[in-house]
């Protein structure tokens, strides 16, 4: 195509997207409403929005649906830092970070003026969470007690045990004399383990281990911290907490009533599915599992929910979650926001939510109505109301996330059976309390002066230009490295797109992040100058060194394997075998699959009880070998690939091999660039297959190999998605990739300054490796190199 | 030039493209001649089949789950679907009950992917030509800078970039995802540079002697020879834009502006994953990429036409 046609195409394309950028704003007030949701919730919300817009014709609600969890928080924080937050937002667990730091607006002025909203209609516990110093920062949306024991009636019938009615208790050891009033006795009687068989029935499984631990802690009257809103002391050394942790471990390791405990992102896949399949008699979770269980269990067996047993002292206590709606401080039309808030957090919105069955409304009267108690399974649904009086939130403080990141790895070692509860607590108390103290008494740092910052950045730019200038002068002196004037001019013209693009899109952000690496910034309050503080903190940061180790190991193994593998694959698929194009496409498939979907699928492959890998090891009778190597779980007899410290990283490395199709494509392109005439000439000289490879293929492929080696190192040092989706960095930081740790620091601990410092340290490391590779690149043969 | 005697080969290459194509049709199959090494070919085919099986397992699961009812997903995730639920695909496409369908996401993602691919291929090839075929002062150091831009994790430049795009009023538009592509990405420049460096200098010199401008050398001589690499770059750019999650997550707000990857997340929430719909969605999302790859296969077989080169 002629260049002119191309330019025309470009212009037309650009112009065609312009309308997209135009914002038609002919209606009065537009409210940006940020939410997440299950498909049913979205439908319910949209009905509410439609009804609202009908009664308020001067307001338009602009729905912004985003993924929940980490991504939700990340987006909101970026927008807060960039000054472009939405108007009305959902807030869940991460509420504490938002309110404490000033993202959410105080609602008390609205409540004082508008008497149509009675705070008393909401459940006390959830309302308290959103209240701070008498100010209210959000209206509740739902409350989610996590002390519901789903139980399989057929399995109870088979074991001749009467259904639990909530009058039972638990203790640290079984009390067979109490019969079916003792939780452990019931669990044991329901358990039938056939080692390494898919027919095992477990007595009890928590949705995730910490849920059981939480419920044990709260129903024994203990607490994790002294004050859940402003914690100063960690109470993990309370014997009741230690015993609760130990009991959770004992469920699997000692009493063998629970399957392998995993703390992973989708560990609920296992336990949830096992219950639906009838392989777990009692399953601990919240009410949100009901809609799915109804579909998945159908009428296979009858089931219901029972209250979590009371503790050794007769106390009831369960953990809970919850969410709410708030208005951002930056919103330009708070009055209209309030109108909308009243609607979605009021009977209207809440009743639609109740009908989805996913979230228990926080308005007590609605909870108590047939909207929620719909007369379908689970029949004992009123339990959700009964449990509200004794729910406990874990810690509602923004400081807790970072402390939790120290505690959780140790707990993961307990779940995998490596440490006892006592040992884990001994190891975590010091560092965790130290971190909490540090967060409660942050050292003083002056506010960063951006004028000085701008000058510093300008200085760096000058240094860079000077460096390039110096290289240019050397090139000029060495006449061979520069061409005629027209060639030089053409050279600069040709690289202009990159120069301009970098200057506009990359240079500024990179310099700002460099500046931020010398500062401390939570993205909400102004940045503070800490000088080299971040770097000295890094030197003493265990998890920093661990993440370097993990990432280094990952690189050392996956890069050479990947390069060799994809080269071999390309050579293989370059020969004339039947179905060549099909094979190439098949091998390339992993590269086109969505990373999140692929990771979730691989979770099912690695799943200890129901995964393919363990099915294969069973069929091939490899398990005795694995047991001898100390890798199997004592109860199920299977290897917990992603939940076991020793095998987690290896599993991810194997998973990376699945994607070598990407490299294969590059080598295929490189192979196509080798002219047939060279091979013909080699044949004329009498070369056989191996000699042809060694003397024609390999040398001419070296530029491509060089490319994949460098990109491989750069890429694997920045590996992120698998660990983010699959393991969250665990167990015990065994898969804590460097960029994952960076992400945690940026968007979970709200330490963007430290994260920037981490980024630049990584930059230096990669830079060194790359320069090393380039210096040692004499083996690369460029046909088109200058003489 | 290499040590192999190539004089005779080159002068034998015919000038017409048609015949040249015939003579290089088997350029990729240089290692084995099937007529003679039948057994070797069979062994290789076996290897390929085994490897493909390993690669396909997760995809089998993906498709199998996508065709099951929730009940079957929980009870028997690994078995073949008993009654394939093709309706799952319809539910997924319409995201039943909500206002935005996959159709909208498809439209947005297609727009982003096509435009950024065009932009990437054009700009990367231009910049790569500059770095590989033209000598100018400071070239090596500038190239190091180019590589350096790939070494910083994108997370820490998110906020400054966001602020920058905000001042341009590009937030919640597709611009931040398309425009930077027209200024070339370091990865693709590097790839094309490596490829260009394998082409002999004689091509350039001959063309210069004939009075060609640098742009003409780039456009008329080198680019046609680069087709496999250009197709690769285009493929990568398209796939990257198609699968990108971070960019759309941060820069797009309105549901009607969002892309397929974001849309998929509708089925993966904090309450758990709607497996069958999520897998159906994932299959829908990857099929266009597959078609693209399969269609691009012929460019990997064509090879280089060394016409016009005389010794």
PDB file of C-alpha atoms in Angstrom, chain A residues 353-479:
ATOM      1  CA  UNK A 353     -30.524  -6.987  46.983  1.00  0.00           C
ATOM      2  CA  UNK A 354     -32.236  -9.300  49.428  1.00  0.00           C
ATOM      3  CA  UNK A 355     -34.062 -11.034  46.616  1.00  0.00           C
ATOM      4  CA  UNK A 356     -30.785 -12.106  45.001  1.00  0.00           C
ATOM      5  CA  UNK A 357     -30.073 -14.166  48.088  1.00  0.00           C
ATOM      6  CA  UNK A 358     -26.409 -13.269  47.930  1.00  0.00           C
ATOM      7  CA  UNK A 359     -26.195 -10.530  50.503  1.00  0.00           C
ATOM      8  CA  UNK A 360     -28.093 -10.191  53.718  1.00  0.00           C
ATOM      9  CA  UNK A 361     -29.591  -6.695  53.942  1.00  0.00           C
ATOM     10  CA  UNK A 362     -28.287  -4.612  56.780  1.00  0.00           C
ATOM     11  CA  UNK A 363     -31.734  -3.158  57.410  1.00  0.00           C
ATOM     12  CA  UNK A 364     -33.039  -5.360  60.197  1.00  0.00           C
ATOM     13  CA  UNK A 365     -36.684  -5.242  59.217  1.00  0.00           C
ATOM     14  CA  UNK A 366     -35.931  -6.338  55.680  1.00  0.00           C
ATOM     15  CA  UNK A 367     -33.785  -9.178  56.910  1.00  0.00           C
ATOM     16  CA  UNK A 368     -36.691 -10.324  58.976  1.00  0.00           C
ATOM     17  CA  UNK A 369     -39.165 -10.359  56.130  1.00  0.00           C
ATOM     18  CA  UNK A 370     -40.128 -12.894  53.525  1.00  0.00           C
ATOM     19  CA  UNK A 371     -37.903 -11.061  51.069  1.00  0.00           C
ATOM     20  CA  UNK A 372     -34.938 -12.622  52.760  1.00  0.00           C
ATOM     21  CA  UNK A 373     -36.598 -15.558  54.466  1.00  0.00           C
ATOM     22  CA  UNK A 374     -37.959 -16.885  51.219  1.00  0.00           C
ATOM     23  CA  UNK A 375     -38.950 -20.334  52.395  1.00  0.00           C
ATOM     24  CA  UNK A 376     -36.479 -22.160  50.200  1.00  0.00           C
ATOM     25  CA  UNK A 377     -33.304 -23.962  51.143  1.00  0.00           C
ATOM     26  CA  UNK A 378     -31.673 -23.407  53.538  1.00  0.00           C
ATOM     27  CA  UNK A 379     -34.751 -23.659  55.681  1.00  0.00           C
ATOM     28  CA  UNK A 380     -32.949 -22.367  58.715  1.00  0.00           C
ATOM     29  CA  UNK A 381     -32.208 -19.081  56.994  1.00  0.00           C
ATOM     30  CA  UNK A 382     -33.303 -17.098  60.031  1.00  0.00           C
ATOM     31  CA  UNK A 383     -29.995 -18.191  61.492  1.00  0.00           C
ATOM     32  CA  UNK A 384     -28.430 -15.268  59.680  1.00  0.00           C
ATOM     33  CA  UNK A 385     -30.528 -12.953  61.803  1.00  0.00           C
ATOM     34  CA  UNK A 386     -29.900 -14.892  64.983  1.00  0.00           C
ATOM     35  CA  UNK A 387     -26.168 -14.671  64.565  1.00  0.00           C
ATOM     36  CA  UNK A 388     -26.021 -10.900  64.159  1.00  0.00           C
ATOM     37  CA  UNK A 389     -25.922 -10.126  67.876  1.00  0.00           C
ATOM     38  CA  UNK A 390     -22.698 -12.022  68.296  1.00  0.00           C
ATOM     39  CA  UNK A 391     -20.756 -11.158  65.167  1.00  0.00           C
ATOM     40  CA  UNK A 392     -17.272  -9.754  65.450  1.00  0.00           C
ATOM     41  CA  UNK A 393     -15.350  -7.875  62.835  1.00  0.00           C
ATOM     42  CA  UNK A 394     -11.674  -8.596  62.735  1.00  0.00           C
ATOM     43  CA  UNK A 395      -9.488  -5.548  62.686  1.00  0.00           C
ATOM     44  CA  UNK A 396     -10.891  -2.397  61.062  1.00  0.00           C
ATOM     45  CA  UNK A 397      -7.755  -0.376  60.786  1.00  0.00           C
ATOM     46  CA  UNK A 398      -5.773   0.571  57.697  1.00  0.00           C
ATOM     47  CA  UNK A 399      -2.618  -0.350  59.567  1.00  0.00           C
ATOM     48  CA  UNK A 400      -3.703  -3.952  59.861  1.00  0.00           C
ATOM     49  CA  UNK A 401      -3.048  -4.937  56.259  1.00  0.00           C
ATOM     50  CA  UNK A 402       0.673  -4.595  56.630  1.00  0.00           C
ATOM     51  CA  UNK A 403       0.736  -6.355  59.978  1.00  0.00           C
ATOM     52  CA  UNK A 404      -1.371  -9.131  58.517  1.00  0.00           C
ATOM     53  CA  UNK A 405       1.217  -9.590  55.795  1.00  0.00           C
ATOM     54  CA  UNK A 406       3.676 -10.578  58.511  1.00  0.00           C
ATOM     55  CA  UNK A 407       1.228 -12.819  60.368  1.00  0.00           C
ATOM     56  CA  UNK A 408      -0.324 -14.670  57.434  1.00  0.00           C
ATOM     57  CA  UNK A 409       2.825 -16.406  56.137  1.00  0.00           C
ATOM     58  CA  UNK A 410       3.380 -17.910  59.564  1.00  0.00           C
ATOM     59  CA  UNK A 411      -0.221 -19.056  59.711  1.00  0.00           C
ATOM     60  CA  UNK A 412       0.208 -20.637  56.305  1.00  0.00           C
ATOM     61  CA  UNK A 413       3.002 -22.721  57.762  1.00  0.00           C
ATOM     62  CA  UNK A 414       0.601 -23.878  60.428  1.00  0.00           C
ATOM     63  CA  UNK A 415      -2.031 -24.835  57.857  1.00  0.00           C
ATOM     64  CA  UNK A 416       0.505 -26.847  55.902  1.00  0.00           C
ATOM     65  CA  UNK A 417       1.579 -28.626  59.063  1.00  0.00           C
ATOM     66  CA  UNK A 418       5.119 -27.290  59.157  1.00  0.00           C
ATOM     67  CA  UNK A 419       4.806 -25.351  62.390  1.00  0.00           C
ATOM     68  CA  UNK A 420       2.698 -25.791  65.467  1.00  0.00           C
ATOM     69  CA  UNK A 421       0.486 -22.883  66.526  1.00  0.00           C
ATOM     70  CA  UNK A 422       2.756 -22.111  69.444  1.00  0.00           C
ATOM     71  CA  UNK A 423       5.862 -22.006  67.265  1.00  0.00           C
ATOM     72  CA  UNK A 424       4.181 -19.828  64.692  1.00  0.00           C
ATOM     73  CA  UNK A 425       2.975 -17.360  67.304  1.00  0.00           C
ATOM     74  CA  UNK A 426       6.414 -17.240  68.895  1.00  0.00           C
ATOM     75  CA  UNK A 427       7.908 -16.398  65.549  1.00  0.00           C
ATOM     76  CA  UNK A 428       5.382 -13.789  64.564  1.00  0.00           C
ATOM     77  CA  UNK A 429       4.775 -11.849  67.776  1.00  0.00           C
ATOM     78  CA  UNK A 430       7.967  -9.839  67.714  1.00  0.00           C
ATOM     79  CA  UNK A 431       7.930  -8.728  64.097  1.00  0.00           C
ATOM     80  CA  UNK A 432       4.164  -8.156  64.024  1.00  0.00           C
ATOM     81  CA  UNK A 433       4.039  -6.113  67.210  1.00  0.00           C
ATOM     82  CA  UNK A 434       7.100  -4.228  66.060  1.00  0.00           C
ATOM     83  CA  UNK A 435       5.454  -3.385  62.773  1.00  0.00           C
ATOM     84  CA  UNK A 436       2.274  -2.240  64.540  1.00  0.00           C
ATOM     85  CA  UNK A 437       4.282  -0.021  66.865  1.00  0.00           C
ATOM     86  CA  UNK A 438       6.123   1.414  63.911  1.00  0.00           C
ATOM     87  CA  UNK A 439       2.865   2.165  62.114  1.00  0.00           C
ATOM     88  CA  UNK A 440       1.353   3.717  65.217  1.00  0.00           C
ATOM     89  CA  UNK A 441       4.322   5.985  65.760  1.00  0.00           C
ATOM     90  CA  UNK A 442       5.526   6.984  62.350  1.00  0.00           C
ATOM     91  CA  UNK A 443       8.727   8.995  62.448  1.00  0.00           C
ATOM     92  CA  UNK A 444       8.462  12.584  61.398  1.00  0.00           C
ATOM     93  CA  UNK A 445       9.173  13.351  57.768  1.00  0.00           C
ATOM     94  CA  UNK A 446       8.976  16.727  56.092  1.00  0.00           C
ATOM     95  CA  UNK A 447       6.552  17.247  53.269  1.00  0.00           C
ATOM     96  CA  UNK A 448       8.084  16.802  49.854  1.00  0.00           C
ATOM     97  CA  UNK A 449       8.638  20.074  48.080  1.00  0.00           C
ATOM     98  CA  UNK A 450       7.678  19.512  44.462  1.00  0.00           C
ATOM     99  CA  UNK A 451       9.619  22.526  43.218  1.00  0.00           C
ATOM    100  CA  UNK A 452      12.849  20.983  44.426  1.00  0.00           C
ATOM    101  CA  UNK A 453      11.561  17.746  42.987  1.00  0.00           C
ATOM    102  CA  UNK A 454      11.027  19.320  39.591  1.00  0.00           C
ATOM    103  CA  UNK A 455      14.534  20.738  39.678  1.00  0.00           C
ATOM    104  CA  UNK A 456      15.934  17.326  40.586  1.00  0.00           C
ATOM    105  CA  UNK A 457      14.055  15.731  37.714  1.00  0.00           C
ATOM    106  CA  UNK A 458      15.301  18.372  35.293  1.00  0.00           C
ATOM    107  CA  UNK A 459      18.806  17.646  36.526  1.00  0.00           C
ATOM    108  CA  UNK A 460      18.391  13.946  35.796  1.00  0.00           C
ATOM    109  CA  UNK A 461      17.159  14.733  32.309  1.00  0.00           C
ATOM    110  CA  UNK A 462      20.218  16.881  31.712  1.00  0.00           C
ATOM    111  CA  UNK A 463      22.481  14.086  32.900  1.00  0.00           C
ATOM    112  CA  UNK A 464      20.805  11.675  30.521  1.00  0.00           C
ATOM    113  CA  UNK A 465      21.120  14.043  27.599  1.00  0.00           C
ATOM    114  CA  UNK A 466      24.726  14.633  28.512  1.00  0.00           C
ATOM    115  CA  UNK A 467      25.405  10.914  28.553  1.00  0.00           C
ATOM    116  CA  UNK A 468      23.928  10.445  25.099  1.00  0.00           C
ATOM    117  CA  UNK A 469      25.778  13.530  23.887  1.00  0.00           C
ATOM    118  CA  UNK A 470      29.061  12.110  25.083  1.00  0.00           C
ATOM    119  CA  UNK A 471      28.376   8.873  23.255  1.00  0.00           C
ATOM    120  CA  UNK A 472      27.524  10.844  20.164  1.00  0.00           C
ATOM    121  CA  UNK A 473      30.800  12.697  20.226  1.00  0.00           C
ATOM    122  CA  UNK A 474      32.707   9.447  20.566  1.00  0.00           C
ATOM    123  CA  UNK A 475      30.822   8.100  17.594  1.00  0.00           C
ATOM    124  CA  UNK A 476      31.712  11.110  15.538  1.00  0.00           C
ATOM    125  CA  UNK A 477      35.353  10.790  16.429  1.00  0.00           C
ATOM    126  CA  UNK A 478      35.219   7.147  15.444  1.00  0.00           C
ATOM    127  CA  UNK A 479      34.249   7.785  11.861  1.00  0.00           C
TER     128      UNK A 479
END
